[in-house]
mmCIF file of C-alpha atoms in Angstrom:
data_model
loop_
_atom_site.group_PDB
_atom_site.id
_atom_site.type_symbol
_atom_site.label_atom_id
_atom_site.label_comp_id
_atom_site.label_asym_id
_atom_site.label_seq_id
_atom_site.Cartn_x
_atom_site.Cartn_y
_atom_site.Cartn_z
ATOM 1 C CA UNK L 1 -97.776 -22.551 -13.371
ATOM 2 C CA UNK L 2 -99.685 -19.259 -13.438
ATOM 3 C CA UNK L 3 -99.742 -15.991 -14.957
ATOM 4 C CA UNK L 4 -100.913 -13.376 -12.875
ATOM 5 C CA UNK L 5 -101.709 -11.002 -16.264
ATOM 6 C CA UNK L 6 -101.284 -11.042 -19.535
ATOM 7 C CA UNK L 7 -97.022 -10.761 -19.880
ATOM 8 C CA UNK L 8 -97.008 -6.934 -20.498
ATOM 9 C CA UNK L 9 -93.534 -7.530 -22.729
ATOM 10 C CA UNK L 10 -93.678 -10.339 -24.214
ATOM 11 C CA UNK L 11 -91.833 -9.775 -27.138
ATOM 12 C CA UNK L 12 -88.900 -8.718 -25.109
ATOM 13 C CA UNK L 13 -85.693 -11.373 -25.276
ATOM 14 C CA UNK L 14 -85.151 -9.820 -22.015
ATOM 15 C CA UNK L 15 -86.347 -12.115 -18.842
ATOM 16 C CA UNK L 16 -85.277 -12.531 -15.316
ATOM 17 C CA UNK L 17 -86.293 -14.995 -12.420
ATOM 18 C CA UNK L 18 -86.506 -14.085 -9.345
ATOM 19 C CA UNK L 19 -86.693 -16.826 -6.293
ATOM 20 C CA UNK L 20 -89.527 -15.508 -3.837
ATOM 21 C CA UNK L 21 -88.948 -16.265 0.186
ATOM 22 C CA UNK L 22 -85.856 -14.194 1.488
ATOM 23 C CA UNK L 23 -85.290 -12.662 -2.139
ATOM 24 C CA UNK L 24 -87.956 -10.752 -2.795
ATOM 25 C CA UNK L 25 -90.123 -11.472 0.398
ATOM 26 C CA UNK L 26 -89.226 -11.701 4.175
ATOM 27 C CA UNK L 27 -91.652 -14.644 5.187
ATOM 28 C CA UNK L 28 -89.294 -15.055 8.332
ATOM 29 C CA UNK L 29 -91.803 -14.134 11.040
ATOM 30 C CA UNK L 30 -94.697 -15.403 9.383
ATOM 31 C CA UNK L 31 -92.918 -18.697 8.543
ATOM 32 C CA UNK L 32 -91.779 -18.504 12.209
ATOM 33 C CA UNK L 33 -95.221 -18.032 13.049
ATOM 34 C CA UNK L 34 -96.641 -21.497 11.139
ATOM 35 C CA UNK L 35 -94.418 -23.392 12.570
ATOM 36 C CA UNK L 36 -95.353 -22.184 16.281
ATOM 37 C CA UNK L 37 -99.067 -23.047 15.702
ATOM 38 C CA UNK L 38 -98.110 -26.597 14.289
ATOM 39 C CA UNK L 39 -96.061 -26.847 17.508
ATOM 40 C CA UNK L 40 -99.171 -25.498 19.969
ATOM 41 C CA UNK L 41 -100.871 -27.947 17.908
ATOM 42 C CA UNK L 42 -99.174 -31.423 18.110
ATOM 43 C CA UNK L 43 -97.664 -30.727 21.000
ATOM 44 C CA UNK L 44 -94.137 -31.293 19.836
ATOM 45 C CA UNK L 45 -91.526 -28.581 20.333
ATOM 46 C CA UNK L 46 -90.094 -27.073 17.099
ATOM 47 C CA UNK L 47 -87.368 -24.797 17.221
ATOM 48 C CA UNK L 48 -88.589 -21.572 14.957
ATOM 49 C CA UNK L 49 -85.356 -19.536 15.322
ATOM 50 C CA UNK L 50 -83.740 -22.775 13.526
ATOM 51 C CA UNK L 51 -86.486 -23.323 11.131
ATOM 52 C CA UNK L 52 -86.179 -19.767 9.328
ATOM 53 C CA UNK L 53 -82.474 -19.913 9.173
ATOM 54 C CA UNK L 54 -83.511 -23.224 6.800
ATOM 55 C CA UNK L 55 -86.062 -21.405 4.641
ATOM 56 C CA UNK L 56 -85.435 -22.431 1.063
ATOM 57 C CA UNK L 57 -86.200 -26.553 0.521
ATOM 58 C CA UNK L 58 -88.978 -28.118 0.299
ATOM 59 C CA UNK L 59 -91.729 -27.913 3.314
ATOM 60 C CA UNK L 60 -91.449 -32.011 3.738
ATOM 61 C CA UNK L 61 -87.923 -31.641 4.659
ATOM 62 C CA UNK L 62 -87.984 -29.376 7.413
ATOM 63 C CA UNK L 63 -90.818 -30.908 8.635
ATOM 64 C CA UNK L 64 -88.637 -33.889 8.688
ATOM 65 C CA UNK L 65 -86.504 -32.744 10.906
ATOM 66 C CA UNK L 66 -89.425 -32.375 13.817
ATOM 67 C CA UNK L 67 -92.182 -35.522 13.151
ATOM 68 C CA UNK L 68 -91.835 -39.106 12.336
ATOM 69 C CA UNK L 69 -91.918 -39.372 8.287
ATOM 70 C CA UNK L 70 -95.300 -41.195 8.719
ATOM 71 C CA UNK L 71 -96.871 -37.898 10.206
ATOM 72 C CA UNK L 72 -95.308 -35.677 7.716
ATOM 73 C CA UNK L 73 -97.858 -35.556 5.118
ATOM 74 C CA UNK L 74 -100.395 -34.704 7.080
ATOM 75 C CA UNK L 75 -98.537 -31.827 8.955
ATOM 76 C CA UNK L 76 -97.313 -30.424 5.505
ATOM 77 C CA UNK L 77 -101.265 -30.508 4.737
ATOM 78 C CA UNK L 78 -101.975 -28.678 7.970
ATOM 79 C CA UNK L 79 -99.598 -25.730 7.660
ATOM 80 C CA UNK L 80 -100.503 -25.517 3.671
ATOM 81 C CA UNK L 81 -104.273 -24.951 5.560
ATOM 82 C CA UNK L 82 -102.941 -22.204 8.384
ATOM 83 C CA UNK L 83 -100.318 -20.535 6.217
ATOM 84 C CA UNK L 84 -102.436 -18.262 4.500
ATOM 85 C CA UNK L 85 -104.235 -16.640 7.608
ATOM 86 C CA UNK L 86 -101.248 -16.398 9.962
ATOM 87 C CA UNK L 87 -98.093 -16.011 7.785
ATOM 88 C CA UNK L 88 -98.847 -14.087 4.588
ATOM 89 C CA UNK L 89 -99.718 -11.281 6.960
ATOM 90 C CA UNK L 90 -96.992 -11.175 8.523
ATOM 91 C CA UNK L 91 -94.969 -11.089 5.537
ATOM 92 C CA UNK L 92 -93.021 -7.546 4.055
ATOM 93 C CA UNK L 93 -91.202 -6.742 1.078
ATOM 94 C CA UNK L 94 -87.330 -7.961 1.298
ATOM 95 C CA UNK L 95 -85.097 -4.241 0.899
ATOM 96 C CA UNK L 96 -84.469 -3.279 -2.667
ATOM 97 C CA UNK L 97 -87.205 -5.933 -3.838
ATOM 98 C CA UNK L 98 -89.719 -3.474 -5.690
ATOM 99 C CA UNK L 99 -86.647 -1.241 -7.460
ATOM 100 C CA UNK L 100 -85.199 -4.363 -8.665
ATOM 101 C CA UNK L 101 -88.559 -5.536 -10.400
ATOM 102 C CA UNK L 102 -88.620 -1.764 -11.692
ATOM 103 C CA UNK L 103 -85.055 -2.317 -13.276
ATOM 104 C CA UNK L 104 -86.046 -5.010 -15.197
ATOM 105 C CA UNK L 105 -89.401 -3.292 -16.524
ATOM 106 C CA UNK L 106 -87.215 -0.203 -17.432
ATOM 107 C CA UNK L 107 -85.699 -2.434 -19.671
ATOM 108 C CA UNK L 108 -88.707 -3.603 -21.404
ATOM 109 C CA UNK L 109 -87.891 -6.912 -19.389
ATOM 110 C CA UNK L 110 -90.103 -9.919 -18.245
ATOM 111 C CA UNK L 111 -89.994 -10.663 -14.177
ATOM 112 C CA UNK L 112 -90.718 -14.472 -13.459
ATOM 113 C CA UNK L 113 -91.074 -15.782 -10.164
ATOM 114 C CA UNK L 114 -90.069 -19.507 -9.118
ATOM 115 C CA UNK L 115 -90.341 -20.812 -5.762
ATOM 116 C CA UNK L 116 -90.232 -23.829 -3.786
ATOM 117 C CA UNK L 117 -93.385 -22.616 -1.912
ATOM 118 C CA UNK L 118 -96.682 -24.355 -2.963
ATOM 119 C CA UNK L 119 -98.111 -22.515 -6.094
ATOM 120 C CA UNK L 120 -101.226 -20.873 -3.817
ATOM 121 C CA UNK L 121 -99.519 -19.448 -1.860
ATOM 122 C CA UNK L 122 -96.787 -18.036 -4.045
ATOM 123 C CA UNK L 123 -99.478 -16.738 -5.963
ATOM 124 C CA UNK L 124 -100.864 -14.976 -2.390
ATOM 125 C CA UNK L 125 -97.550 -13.923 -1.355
ATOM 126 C CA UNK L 126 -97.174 -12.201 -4.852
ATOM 127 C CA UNK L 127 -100.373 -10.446 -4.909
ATOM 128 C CA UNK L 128 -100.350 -9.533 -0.912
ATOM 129 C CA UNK L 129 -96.542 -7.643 -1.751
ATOM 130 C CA UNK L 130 -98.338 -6.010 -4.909
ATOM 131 C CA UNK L 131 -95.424 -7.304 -6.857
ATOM 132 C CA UNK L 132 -95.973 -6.785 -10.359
ATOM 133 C CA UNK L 133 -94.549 -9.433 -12.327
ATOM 134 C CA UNK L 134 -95.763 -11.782 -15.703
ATOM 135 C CA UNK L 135 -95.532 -15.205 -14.075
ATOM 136 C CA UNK L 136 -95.609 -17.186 -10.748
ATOM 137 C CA UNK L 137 -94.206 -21.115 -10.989
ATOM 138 C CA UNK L 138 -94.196 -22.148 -7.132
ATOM 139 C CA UNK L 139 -93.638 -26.032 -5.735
ATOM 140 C CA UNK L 140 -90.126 -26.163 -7.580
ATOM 141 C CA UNK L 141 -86.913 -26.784 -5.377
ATOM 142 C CA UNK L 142 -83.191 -26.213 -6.790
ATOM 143 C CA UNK L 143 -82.398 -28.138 -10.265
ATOM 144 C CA UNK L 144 -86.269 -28.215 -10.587
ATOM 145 C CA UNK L 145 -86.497 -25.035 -10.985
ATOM 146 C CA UNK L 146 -84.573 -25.242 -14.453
ATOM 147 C CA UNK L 147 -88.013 -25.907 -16.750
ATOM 148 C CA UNK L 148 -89.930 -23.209 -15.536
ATOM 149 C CA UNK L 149 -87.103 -20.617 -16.181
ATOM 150 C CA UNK L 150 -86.016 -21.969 -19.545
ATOM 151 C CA UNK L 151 -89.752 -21.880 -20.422
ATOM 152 C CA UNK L 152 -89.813 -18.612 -19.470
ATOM 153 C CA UNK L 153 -86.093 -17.375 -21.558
ATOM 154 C CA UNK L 154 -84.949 -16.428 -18.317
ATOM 155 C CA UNK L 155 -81.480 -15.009 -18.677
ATOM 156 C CA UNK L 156 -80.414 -14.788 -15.075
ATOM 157 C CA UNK L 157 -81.918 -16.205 -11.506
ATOM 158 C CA UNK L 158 -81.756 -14.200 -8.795
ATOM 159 C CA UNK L 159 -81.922 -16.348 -5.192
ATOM 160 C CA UNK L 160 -80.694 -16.226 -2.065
ATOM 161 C CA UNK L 161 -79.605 -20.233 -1.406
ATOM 162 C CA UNK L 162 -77.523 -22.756 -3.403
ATOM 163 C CA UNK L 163 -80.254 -24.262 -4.455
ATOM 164 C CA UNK L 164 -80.850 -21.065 -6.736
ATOM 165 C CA UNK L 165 -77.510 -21.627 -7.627
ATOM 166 C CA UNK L 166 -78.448 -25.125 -9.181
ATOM 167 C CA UNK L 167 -81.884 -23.529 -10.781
ATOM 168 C CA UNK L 168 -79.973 -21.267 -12.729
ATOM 169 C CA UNK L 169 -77.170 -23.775 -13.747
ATOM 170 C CA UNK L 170 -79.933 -26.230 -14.790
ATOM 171 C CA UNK L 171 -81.940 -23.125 -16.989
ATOM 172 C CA UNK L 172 -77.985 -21.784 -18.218
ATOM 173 C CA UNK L 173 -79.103 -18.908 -16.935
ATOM 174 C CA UNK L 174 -76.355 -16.288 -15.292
ATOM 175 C CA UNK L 175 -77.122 -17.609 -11.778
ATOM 176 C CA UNK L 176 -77.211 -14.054 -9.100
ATOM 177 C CA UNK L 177 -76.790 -15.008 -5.863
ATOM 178 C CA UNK L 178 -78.204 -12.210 -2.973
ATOM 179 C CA UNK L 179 -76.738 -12.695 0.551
ATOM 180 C CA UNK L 180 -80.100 -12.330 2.113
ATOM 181 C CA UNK L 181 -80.764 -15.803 3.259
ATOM 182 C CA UNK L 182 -78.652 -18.699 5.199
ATOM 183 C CA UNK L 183 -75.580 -18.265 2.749
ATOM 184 C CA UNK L 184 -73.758 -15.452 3.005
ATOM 185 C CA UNK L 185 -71.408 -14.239 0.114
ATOM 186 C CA UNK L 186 -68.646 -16.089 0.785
ATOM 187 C CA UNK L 187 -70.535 -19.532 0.696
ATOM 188 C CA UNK L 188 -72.454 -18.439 -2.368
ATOM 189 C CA UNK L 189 -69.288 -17.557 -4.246
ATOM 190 C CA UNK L 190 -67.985 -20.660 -2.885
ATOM 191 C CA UNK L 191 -70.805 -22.882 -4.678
ATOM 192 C CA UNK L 192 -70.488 -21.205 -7.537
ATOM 193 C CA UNK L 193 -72.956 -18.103 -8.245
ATOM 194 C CA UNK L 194 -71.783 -16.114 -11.302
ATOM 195 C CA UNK L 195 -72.930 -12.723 -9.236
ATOM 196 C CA UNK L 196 -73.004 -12.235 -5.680
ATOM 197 C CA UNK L 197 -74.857 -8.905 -4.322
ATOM 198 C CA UNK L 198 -75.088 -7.681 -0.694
ATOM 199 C CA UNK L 199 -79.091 -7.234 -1.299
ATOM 200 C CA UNK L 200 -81.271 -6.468 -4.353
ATOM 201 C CA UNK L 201 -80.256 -2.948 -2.948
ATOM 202 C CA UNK L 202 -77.220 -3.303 -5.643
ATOM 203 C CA UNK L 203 -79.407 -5.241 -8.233
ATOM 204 C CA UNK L 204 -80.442 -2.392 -10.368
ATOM 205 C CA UNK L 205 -76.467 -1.055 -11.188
ATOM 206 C CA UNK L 206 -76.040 -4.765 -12.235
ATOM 207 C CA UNK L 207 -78.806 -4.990 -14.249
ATOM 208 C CA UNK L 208 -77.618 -1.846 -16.373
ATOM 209 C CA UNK L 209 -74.533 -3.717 -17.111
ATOM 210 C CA UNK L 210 -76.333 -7.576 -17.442
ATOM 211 C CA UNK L 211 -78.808 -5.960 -20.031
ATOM 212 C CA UNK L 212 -76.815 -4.284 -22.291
ATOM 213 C CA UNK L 213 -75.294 -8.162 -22.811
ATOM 214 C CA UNK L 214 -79.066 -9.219 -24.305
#
């Protein structure tokens, strides 16, 4: 876990967590772009149109799906060692991603972000977008997630898979599900998100409404 600055409202009872890839980031095409040098690489043809529609678990499991699980460590290792050059580049703000951290500061509010991506390169993601937020937890999947946001007070999770779902379930959190991702609204309804928004586009009218509950 990391703090990027000293939390500029600390004393506020107000705090929301934000997932990072396809939330507030689009890492598609640089994502896209890892996996097509790991392929070049090995030699062994990975489908990147398939891969970003998966964004969201762990990097072991996707990598699952393309080399034997004894070569898997060693090809997580690789991409952790290309990812910063070729896809944090490539990587742009997801729409409505820097008014939605602005709602939250209006409001005196804390912005934590949790993601399943290693903690380096959340932390380089982060800083590359110029997001300004008080803390960065990366290398936590679904349920996991549930520590670093109750650590934090988070009140809500904002996240574009199930899995985000779970995170806020396991921090009782209101759990905000954005249709930005591979579930659309439907399917995030369907597992259970409290909220479902198009896009963070329509996060700051429902954070007028969520903080006037804190």
């Amino acid at each position: 876990m990391f703090d990027l600055d000293p939390p500029k409202s600390h004393d506020s009872a107000l705090a929301v967590g934000f997932d990072l890839d396809l939330t507030l980031a689009d890492t598609r095409a640089g994502i896209s772009a890892v996996y097509a040098a790991l392929a070049a690489e090995s030699g062994v043809p990975i489908d990147t149109d398939l891969v970003v529609r998966r964004i969201g678990p762990p990097l072991e499991e996707e990598l699952a799906y393309w080399f034997p699980a004894d070569e898997v460590p060693a090809m997580a290792a690789r991409y952790r060692a290309i990812y910063a050059d070729i896809a944090i580049p490539a990587t742009v703000l997801m729409p409505g991603a820097l008014a939605a951290l602005d709602a939250v500061r209006a409001r005196s509010g804390r912005v934590i972000v949790v993601s399943g991506k290693n903690q380096a390169d959340t932390e380089r993601t982060v800083r590359y977008l110029g997001l300004e937020v008080d803390a960065v937890v990366g290398g936590l999947f679904g349920a996991g997630k549930g520590a670093a946001l109750r650590e934090h007070g988070a009140g809500a999770y904002i996240g574009d898979h199930t899995g985000d779902v779970d995170a806020a379930r396991a921090a009782s959190a209101v759990a905000v599900g954005v249709a930005t991702g591979p579930f659309d609204s439907a399917a995030l309804t369907a597992y259970g998100a409290d909220v479902v928004l198009p896009d963070l586009l329509a996060f700051p009218g429902w954070m007028t409404g969520f903080a006037a509950t804190v």
